[in-house]
Short mmCIF file of C-alpha atoms in Angstrom, two decimals:
data_model
loop_
_atom_site.label_atom_id
_atom_site.label_comp_id
_atom_site.label_asym_id
_atom_site.label_seq_id
_atom_site.Cartn_x
_atom_site.Cartn_y
_atom_site.Cartn_z
CA MET A 1 122.23 103.36 85.37
CA THR A 2 121.38 101.68 82.53
CA ASN A 3 121.12 98.97 80.46
CA ARG A 4 122.13 97.82 77.32
CA GLN A 5 119.46 96.22 76.30
CA GLY A 6 117.02 98.02 76.87
CA PRO A 7 115.20 101.55 78.38
CA PRO A 8 117.38 102.69 81.76
CA LEU A 9 117.66 100.42 84.87
CA ILE A 10 114.95 102.07 87.60
CA GLY A 11 116.45 102.50 90.82
CA VAL A 12 114.43 101.38 94.35
CA ARG A 13 112.42 104.61 94.53
CA GLU A 14 111.52 104.44 91.20
CA THR A 15 109.98 100.99 91.10
CA ALA A 16 108.61 101.75 94.78
CA ARG A 17 106.95 104.89 94.22
CA ALA A 18 105.24 103.12 91.28
CA VAL A 19 104.26 100.11 93.36
CA THR A 20 102.94 102.36 96.52
CA ALA A 21 101.04 104.63 93.86
CA SER A 22 99.04 101.10 92.46
CA ALA A 23 99.12 100.58 96.18
CA SER A 24 97.79 102.75 97.63
CA GLY A 25 95.14 104.10 95.27
CA ASP A 26 94.08 100.11 95.04
CA LEU A 27 93.92 100.13 99.02
CA ALA A 28 91.54 102.85 98.94
CA SER A 29 89.37 100.86 97.43
CA LYS A 30 89.84 97.78 98.69
CA LEU A 31 89.27 99.54 101.74
CA ALA A 32 85.39 100.44 99.77
CA VAL A 33 85.16 97.09 99.06
CA VAL A 34 85.94 95.58 102.79
CA VAL A 35 83.53 98.57 103.92
CA VAL A 36 80.75 97.06 101.82
CA SER A 37 81.49 94.06 102.36
CA ILE A 38 81.39 95.12 106.44
CA MET A 39 77.91 97.00 106.30
CA ALA A 40 76.59 93.80 104.43
CA ALA A 41 77.55 91.40 106.77
CA ARG A 42 75.79 93.20 109.75
CA ALA A 43 73.08 93.83 107.69
CA LEU A 44 72.53 90.36 106.43
CA ALA A 45 72.39 87.35 108.05
CA PRO A 46 75.12 84.84 107.53
CA GLU A 47 73.62 82.87 105.02
CA VAL A 48 72.13 85.85 102.74
CA PHE A 49 75.80 87.50 103.17
CA ALA A 50 77.22 84.17 102.05
CA THR A 51 74.65 84.72 98.58
CA TYR A 52 76.22 87.90 98.07
CA LEU A 53 79.75 86.85 98.15
CA GLY A 54 78.51 84.07 95.73
CA LEU A 55 76.85 86.48 93.34
CA LEU A 56 80.13 88.83 93.49
CA ALA A 57 82.19 85.78 92.88
CA ALA A 58 79.95 84.85 89.42
CA ALA A 59 80.49 88.12 88.15
CA HIS A 60 84.17 88.63 88.10
CA VAL A 61 83.93 84.90 86.75
CA GLY A 62 82.26 86.90 84.23
CA ALA A 63 83.97 89.77 83.72
CA ALA A 64 87.35 87.83 83.14
CA VAL A 65 85.31 85.02 80.59
CA TRP A 66 84.35 88.11 78.71
CA ASP A 67 87.45 89.82 78.96
CA ALA A 68 89.07 87.06 77.70
CA GLY A 69 92.56 88.20 78.11
CA VAL A 70 92.36 90.78 75.68
CA SER A 71 93.44 93.75 78.28
CA THR A 72 96.98 91.69 79.11
CA LEU A 73 97.43 92.17 75.09
CA VAL A 74 96.02 95.68 75.25
CA THR A 75 98.61 95.78 78.20
CA VAL A 76 101.94 94.50 76.56
CA GLU A 77 101.25 96.29 73.10
CA ARG A 78 100.28 99.69 74.87
CA SER A 79 103.76 99.65 76.86
CA ARG A 80 106.11 97.90 74.13
CA SER A 81 104.54 99.45 70.40
CA ARG A 82 102.89 102.51 71.71
CA ALA A 83 99.94 101.18 70.39
CA PRO A 84 97.08 104.28 69.29
CA LEU A 85 94.00 103.92 71.01
CA SER A 86 91.46 104.21 68.66
CA VAL A 87 93.19 100.79 67.13
CA LEU A 88 93.29 99.16 70.40
CA ALA A 89 89.03 100.39 70.69
CA GLU A 90 88.46 98.41 68.17
CA ARG A 91 90.13 95.19 68.27
CA VAL A 92 88.97 95.52 71.94
CA VAL A 93 85.14 95.92 70.52
CA ARG A 94 85.83 93.14 68.26
CA ALA A 95 86.82 90.48 70.49
CA ARG A 96 84.73 91.15 72.58
CA LEU A 97 81.51 90.74 70.36
CA LEU A 98 82.84 87.65 69.64
CA ALA A 99 82.95 86.29 73.46
CA PHE A 100 79.30 87.76 74.34
CA PRO A 101 78.12 84.00 74.13
CA ALA A 102 80.66 82.77 76.63
CA TRP A 103 79.70 85.21 79.16
CA VAL A 104 76.44 84.33 79.24
CA GLY A 105 77.51 80.78 79.85
CA ALA A 106 80.16 81.33 82.59
CA PHE A 107 77.33 83.49 84.10
CA ALA A 108 74.59 81.36 83.96
CA LEU A 109 76.59 78.26 85.34
CA ALA A 110 78.19 80.47 87.79
CA SER A 111 74.93 81.16 89.44
CA LEU A 112 73.55 77.75 89.32
CA ALA A 113 76.51 76.23 91.29
CA LEU A 114 75.42 78.93 93.89
CA GLY A 115 72.18 78.26 93.97
CA VAL A 116 72.89 74.36 95.55
CA ALA A 117 73.90 75.69 98.96
CA THR A 118 71.73 79.37 98.48
CA ARG A 119 68.62 80.49 97.26
CA PRO A 120 69.22 83.37 94.83
CA THR A 121 66.26 85.12 93.26
CA ALA A 122 65.96 86.08 89.97
CA GLY A 123 65.88 89.76 90.77
CA ASN A 124 69.43 89.13 92.95
CA ILE A 125 70.91 87.00 89.09
CA ALA A 126 70.01 89.89 86.93
CA SER A 127 71.22 93.11 89.41
CA PHE A 128 74.72 91.29 89.35
CA ALA A 129 74.53 90.08 85.75
CA PHE A 130 75.23 93.95 84.79
CA VAL A 131 77.71 94.54 87.82
CA SER A 132 79.71 91.87 85.65
CA LEU A 133 79.32 93.11 82.52
CA ALA A 134 80.32 96.55 83.87
CA ILE A 135 83.67 94.93 85.78
CA SER A 136 84.41 93.33 82.68
CA LEU A 137 84.05 96.82 79.91
CA GLN A 138 86.57 98.62 82.16
CA GLN A 139 89.16 96.14 81.89
CA PRO A 140 91.06 97.38 78.68
CA VAL A 141 90.58 101.14 79.42
CA LEU A 142 92.17 100.74 82.75
CA ALA A 143 94.42 98.18 80.83
CA ALA A 144 95.82 100.58 78.43
CA VAL A 145 96.43 103.55 81.06
CA ARG A 146 98.39 101.65 83.29
CA ALA A 147 100.25 100.71 79.89
CA ASP A 148 101.38 104.66 80.23
CA LEU A 149 102.24 103.94 83.59
CA ARG A 150 99.93 106.33 84.79
CA PHE A 151 99.12 104.16 87.56
CA SER A 152 97.84 106.72 89.93
CA GLN A 153 95.30 107.70 87.69
CA ALA A 154 93.99 104.57 87.18
CA SER A 155 93.67 103.79 90.69
CA ALA A 156 92.11 107.00 91.26
CA ALA A 157 89.88 105.97 88.47
CA LEU A 158 88.72 102.67 90.85
CA PHE A 159 88.33 105.24 93.61
CA VAL A 160 86.15 107.21 92.84
CA GLY A 161 83.89 104.59 91.08
CA ARG A 162 83.99 101.85 94.67
CA TRP A 163 83.48 104.98 97.30
CA LEU A 164 80.75 105.63 95.56
CA THR A 165 79.31 101.80 95.91
CA VAL A 166 80.07 102.38 99.90
CA VAL A 167 78.28 105.94 99.36
CA ILE A 168 74.84 104.48 97.75
CA PHE A 169 74.51 101.77 100.20
CA GLY A 170 75.54 103.21 102.93
CA GLY A 171 72.85 106.25 102.16
CA ALA A 172 70.24 103.60 101.75
CA LEU A 173 70.83 101.95 104.67
CA ALA A 174 71.21 105.15 106.88
CA LEU A 175 67.62 106.33 105.03
CA GLY A 176 65.95 102.93 105.86
CA LEU A 177 65.48 103.03 102.21
CA SER A 178 66.70 99.00 102.88
CA ASP A 179 67.93 96.55 105.51
CA GLY A 180 70.33 95.66 103.19
CA ASP A 181 68.24 93.04 100.30
CA VAL A 182 70.85 91.46 97.75
CA GLU A 183 69.38 93.20 94.74
CA LEU A 184 70.50 97.08 96.43
CA LEU A 185 74.06 95.78 96.54
CA GLY A 186 73.46 94.97 93.29
CA PHE A 187 72.73 98.36 91.79
CA SER A 188 75.67 99.63 94.62
CA HIS A 189 78.17 98.15 92.85
CA LEU A 190 76.55 98.47 89.20
CA VAL A 191 76.71 102.16 89.80
CA GLY A 192 80.01 102.09 91.48
CA GLU A 193 81.61 100.04 88.30
CA ALA A 194 79.65 102.40 86.10
CA MET A 195 81.66 105.39 87.51
CA VAL A 196 85.11 103.27 87.48
CA ILE A 197 84.35 103.22 83.76
CA VAL A 198 83.67 106.30 82.98
CA GLY A 199 86.68 107.99 84.88
CA ALA A 200 89.22 105.48 83.49
CA ILE A 201 87.62 106.70 79.91
CA VAL A 202 88.39 110.39 80.58
CA VAL A 203 91.89 109.51 81.93
CA MET A 204 92.53 107.86 79.28
CA ARG A 205 91.69 110.52 76.71
CA ARG A 206 93.38 112.73 78.76
CA GLY A 207 97.59 113.23 78.40
CA SER A 208 97.29 110.11 76.03
CA ARG A 209 100.63 109.40 74.21
CA ASP A 210 100.05 108.00 70.77
CA GLY A 211 102.73 108.39 67.57
CA ALA A 212 105.30 106.16 68.46
CA GLY A 213 103.20 102.93 67.43
CA ALA A 214 101.44 105.09 64.25
CA MET A 215 101.99 101.76 61.87
CA TRP A 216 100.81 99.56 64.01
CA ASP A 217 98.09 97.52 62.89
CA GLY A 218 96.55 95.45 65.92
CA ARG A 219 96.34 92.72 64.27
CA SER A 220 98.42 91.23 67.92
CA ILE A 221 95.04 91.87 69.53
CA GLY A 222 92.41 89.21 68.96
CA LEU A 223 90.60 86.76 70.94
CA ARG A 224 93.80 83.89 69.43
CA ASN A 225 96.77 85.44 71.22
CA ALA A 226 94.61 86.35 74.25
CA LEU A 227 93.86 82.65 74.57
CA PRO A 228 96.46 82.09 77.21
CA TYR A 229 95.69 85.37 79.09
CA ALA A 230 92.09 84.23 78.96
CA ALA A 231 93.07 80.70 80.87
CA ASN A 232 95.05 82.62 83.11
CA SER A 233 92.68 84.82 84.00
CA LEU A 234 90.30 82.06 84.70
CA ILE A 235 92.02 80.24 86.44
CA ASN A 236 92.78 82.59 88.59
CA ILE A 237 89.64 84.15 89.11
CA ALA A 238 87.91 80.67 89.42
CA TYR A 239 90.54 79.87 92.57
CA ASN A 240 90.51 83.19 93.69
CA ARG A 241 86.56 83.63 93.38
CA LEU A 242 84.78 80.88 91.94
CA ASP A 243 86.52 78.58 95.15
CA ILE A 244 83.22 80.00 97.49
CA LEU A 245 80.74 78.88 94.49
CA VAL A 246 82.86 75.52 94.69
CA VAL A 247 83.14 75.22 98.60
CA ALA A 248 79.18 76.31 98.13
CA VAL A 249 78.34 72.63 96.42
CA LEU A 250 81.01 70.47 98.81
CA VAL A 251 79.86 71.86 102.59
CA PRO A 252 76.72 72.96 104.73
CA ALA A 253 75.55 76.44 104.96
CA SER A 254 77.01 76.90 108.37
CA GLN A 255 80.69 76.05 106.71
CA LEU A 256 80.22 78.38 103.54
CA ALA A 257 79.25 80.92 106.36
CA ALA A 258 82.54 80.56 108.17
CA TYR A 259 84.60 80.28 105.04
CA ALA A 260 83.31 83.10 102.67
CA PRO A 261 84.37 85.49 105.13
CA ALA A 262 87.46 84.39 105.14
CA SER A 263 87.84 84.64 101.23
CA ARG A 264 87.19 88.14 101.25
CA VAL A 265 89.88 89.05 103.29
CA GLN A 266 92.34 86.85 101.49
CA ASP A 267 90.74 88.71 98.25
CA ALA A 268 91.89 91.75 100.20
CA LEU A 269 95.03 91.12 101.06
CA TYR A 270 96.08 90.57 97.17
CA LEU A 271 95.97 94.02 97.34
CA VAL A 272 100.21 94.22 97.52
CA PRO A 273 100.65 91.52 94.95
CA SER A 274 97.77 93.03 92.53
CA ALA A 275 100.02 95.97 93.00
CA ILE A 276 103.05 94.31 92.02
CA ALA A 277 101.70 92.68 89.30
CA ALA A 278 100.55 96.23 87.77
CA VAL A 279 103.62 97.69 87.46
CA ALA A 280 105.47 94.60 86.89
CA LEU A 281 104.42 93.59 83.50
CA PRO A 282 104.36 97.68 81.78
CA TYR A 283 108.22 98.09 82.86
CA LEU A 284 109.30 94.41 82.06
CA SER A 285 107.39 94.72 78.43
CA ARG A 286 109.64 97.93 77.99
CA HIS A 287 112.79 96.33 78.21
CA GLY A 288 111.59 94.17 75.02
CA PRO A 289 112.51 89.82 74.75
CA HIS A 290 116.15 90.19 74.90
CA GLY A 291 116.11 92.71 77.69
CA ASP A 292 117.24 90.02 80.64
CA ALA A 293 119.51 92.40 83.13
CA GLY A 294 116.75 95.35 83.24
CA SER A 295 114.06 92.70 83.89
CA TRP A 296 115.86 90.99 86.41
CA HIS A 297 117.12 93.66 88.46
CA THR A 298 113.59 95.65 87.76
CA MET A 299 111.87 92.04 89.60
CA ARG A 300 114.67 92.21 92.92
CA ARG A 301 113.25 95.36 93.46
CA LEU A 302 109.63 94.34 92.88
CA TRP A 303 110.30 91.41 95.58
CA SER A 304 111.72 93.35 97.88
CA ILE A 305 109.23 95.62 98.03
CA GLY A 306 106.30 93.02 98.29
CA LEU A 307 108.19 90.86 100.88
CA LEU A 308 109.64 93.74 103.31
CA ILE A 309 105.36 94.69 103.09
CA ALA A 310 103.45 91.36 102.92
CA ILE A 311 105.68 89.57 105.32
CA PRO A 312 105.30 91.98 108.31
CA SER A 313 101.58 92.42 107.71
CA THR A 314 101.02 88.66 107.43
CA VAL A 315 102.29 88.36 111.11
CA LEU A 316 100.33 90.85 112.66
CA LEU A 317 96.89 89.58 110.81
CA THR A 318 98.08 85.97 112.40
CA LEU A 319 98.37 86.89 115.87
CA PHE A 320 95.69 89.01 116.17
CA MET A 321 92.34 87.37 113.45
CA PRO A 322 89.94 87.10 115.77
CA ASN A 323 89.89 90.91 116.79
CA VAL A 324 90.19 91.97 113.79
CA LEU A 325 86.64 90.26 112.48
CA ALA A 326 84.66 90.95 115.72
CA PHE A 327 86.28 94.85 115.31
CA LEU A 328 84.66 94.87 111.25
CA LEU A 329 81.94 92.22 110.98
CA GLY A 330 81.02 90.99 114.96
CA SER A 331 80.94 88.53 116.97
CA GLU A 332 78.86 86.05 115.17
CA TYR A 333 81.53 85.62 112.68
CA SER A 334 84.52 84.39 115.24
CA SER A 335 84.18 80.93 112.72
CA ALA A 336 85.75 82.76 109.98
CA ALA A 337 88.87 83.58 112.46
CA LEU A 338 91.19 80.03 111.45
CA PRO A 339 90.35 80.12 107.49
CA SER A 340 91.22 83.52 107.74
CA ARG A 341 94.08 83.26 109.80
CA ILE A 342 95.43 80.31 106.75
CA LEU A 343 94.45 82.41 103.77
CA ALA A 344 96.70 85.46 105.07
CA TRP A 345 99.85 83.94 104.29
CA SER A 346 98.67 83.77 100.68
CA MET A 347 100.09 87.19 100.25
CA PRO A 348 103.71 86.82 100.07
CA LEU A 349 103.22 83.98 98.28
CA ALA A 350 101.81 86.00 95.45
CA ALA A 351 104.66 88.54 95.90
CA ILE A 352 106.44 86.04 95.35
CA GLY A 353 104.90 84.59 92.21
CA ALA A 354 103.80 87.95 90.17
CA PRO A 355 106.60 89.30 88.97
CA LEU A 356 107.95 86.08 88.20
CA LEU A 357 104.54 85.45 85.75
CA ALA A 358 104.91 89.12 84.48
CA TYR A 359 108.31 88.28 83.28
CA MET A 360 106.96 85.22 81.28
CA ILE A 361 104.30 87.46 79.75
CA SER A 362 107.14 89.82 79.09
CA ARG A 363 109.34 87.41 77.16
CA GLY A 364 106.64 86.31 74.72
CA ARG A 365 106.19 82.95 76.83
CA GLY A 366 102.43 83.54 77.72
CA ALA A 367 101.04 80.73 76.43
CA GLN A 368 103.50 78.97 79.20
CA THR A 369 102.51 80.72 82.31
CA THR A 370 98.50 79.11 81.51
CA ILE A 371 100.40 75.49 82.85
CA ALA A 372 101.25 77.47 86.04
CA PHE A 373 97.76 78.92 86.80
CA ALA A 374 96.25 75.10 85.74
CA SER A 375 98.22 73.69 87.85
CA ALA A 376 97.21 75.10 90.83
CA GLY A 377 93.57 75.39 89.83
CA ILE A 378 93.99 71.17 89.47
CA VAL A 379 95.96 71.17 92.82
CA SER A 380 93.30 73.81 94.25
CA LEU A 381 90.40 71.33 93.10
CA ALA A 382 91.81 68.48 94.01
CA LEU A 383 92.31 69.63 97.64
CA HIS A 384 88.68 70.72 97.78
CA LEU A 385 86.96 67.56 96.64
CA ILE A 386 89.25 66.29 99.18
CA LEU A 387 89.55 68.64 101.95
CA ASP A 388 86.65 70.12 102.36
CA PRO A 389 83.90 67.68 103.09
CA ARG A 390 85.61 65.94 105.74
CA PHE A 391 86.84 69.34 107.70
CA GLY A 392 85.13 72.06 105.95
CA ALA A 393 85.64 75.86 106.38
CA LEU A 394 89.03 75.18 107.61
CA GLY A 395 90.15 72.18 105.06
CA ALA A 396 88.34 75.31 101.64
CA ALA A 397 91.41 77.67 103.35
CA THR A 398 93.74 75.13 103.38
CA ALA A 399 93.07 73.91 99.70
CA SER A 400 93.24 77.68 99.01
CA LEU A 401 96.63 78.32 100.31
CA VAL A 402 98.14 75.32 98.89
CA ARG A 403 97.03 76.20 95.66
CA ASP A 404 99.24 79.45 95.68
CA VAL A 405 102.51 77.63 96.96
CA ALA A 406 102.25 75.38 93.38
CA ASN A 407 101.44 78.76 91.36
CA VAL A 408 104.61 79.83 92.85
CA ALA A 409 106.64 76.50 92.50
CA VAL A 410 105.54 76.12 89.44
CA ALA A 411 106.38 79.63 87.97
CA GLY A 412 110.06 79.52 89.40
CA LEU A 413 110.22 76.43 87.60
CA LEU A 414 109.49 77.75 84.17
CA VAL A 415 111.21 80.99 84.74
CA TRP A 416 114.50 78.94 85.11
CA ARG A 417 113.72 76.38 82.35
CA ALA A 418 113.35 79.72 80.09
CA GLN A 419 116.64 80.68 81.46
CA ARG A 420 118.34 77.53 81.02
CA ALA A 421 116.69 77.69 77.21
CA LYS A 422 118.07 80.96 76.54
CA VAL A 423 121.60 79.71 77.81
CA GLY A 424 121.52 76.37 75.68
CA ASP A 425 120.98 78.78 72.59
#
């Protein structure tokens, strides 16, 4: 099966293999994150556990700010033009130096917001500041690896690093070196994320396929071109991670303790949409800005595979969520069951939205995707302000679910308008 306007069309099996390679490795990595969360939940009081999750959210917010959307450009340019790694690295370093003050401000503001509801110490904050830097440093390296369609190798690097975090924290608890303090968690995450960087660099340097884009000058990799993707990343992180900090300002500590585990459940369930997004962007970019036939073929395959996994999984989790939380976290987290049931439905919604957004980026309309993310962010914040003070964790979960509805609706409208504009031309 071929496409006159681009590379050969990929079939169901090839699409499924790519998604499976990305999802299986990411599943193992997500499982490591879940294991750390379980150990932390059992070792810490619920309020302290919420502090840990808030600091981890602040770390991801800071990482997104420092990346500034550059990693998305790395994926697109490496996929489309075979951009040399040496030039990519030089451009990424330049962009990071310019964006570093923004990271300082973002992480500081996120930490201050968390301090409204909890009382993290200076040591707690410092440990997760280093975690934030490590997460951001690994992003462009993993982007380059995935751009070469080496999804299993990228997942392997994540797997090793994330499970190293489990080993360090779990070993410390088993040896009685700590009863689970937040700084130990920060150190464990830091070592694990540093190992991800090392593994990704090794993978990237082995078997890299430079050459075809030897004349590429790297001018497209810069903060100006990355701004739409930076905005997307920030908004996405804001309502996927920063929601804990927003809720912390609006609800009592007991309601935050009920919402924080549910938010982690939602984060874990983004496994399938994340795998689809990781596969969609490099594949769609390879079809070029005019390969619509191949792009729609790929998108239909991704939707079929994603929903085939997401819908049955969501139904089962909705039915058995209290049992799952009791088994994983303990009976003291029973208040998180209903919010977790609500947030479980984010998975099929995100599985629909990921290919739509990747399509717009691959068509050179990345700036328009910011409209979808911004719309979802505005809807989310407005609903949090309205619902959280009155309904607590239940209102927060509802606000966080509706944002995904808004994201998919606006993304679908943007794709439809892009197609109409093309037909009109």
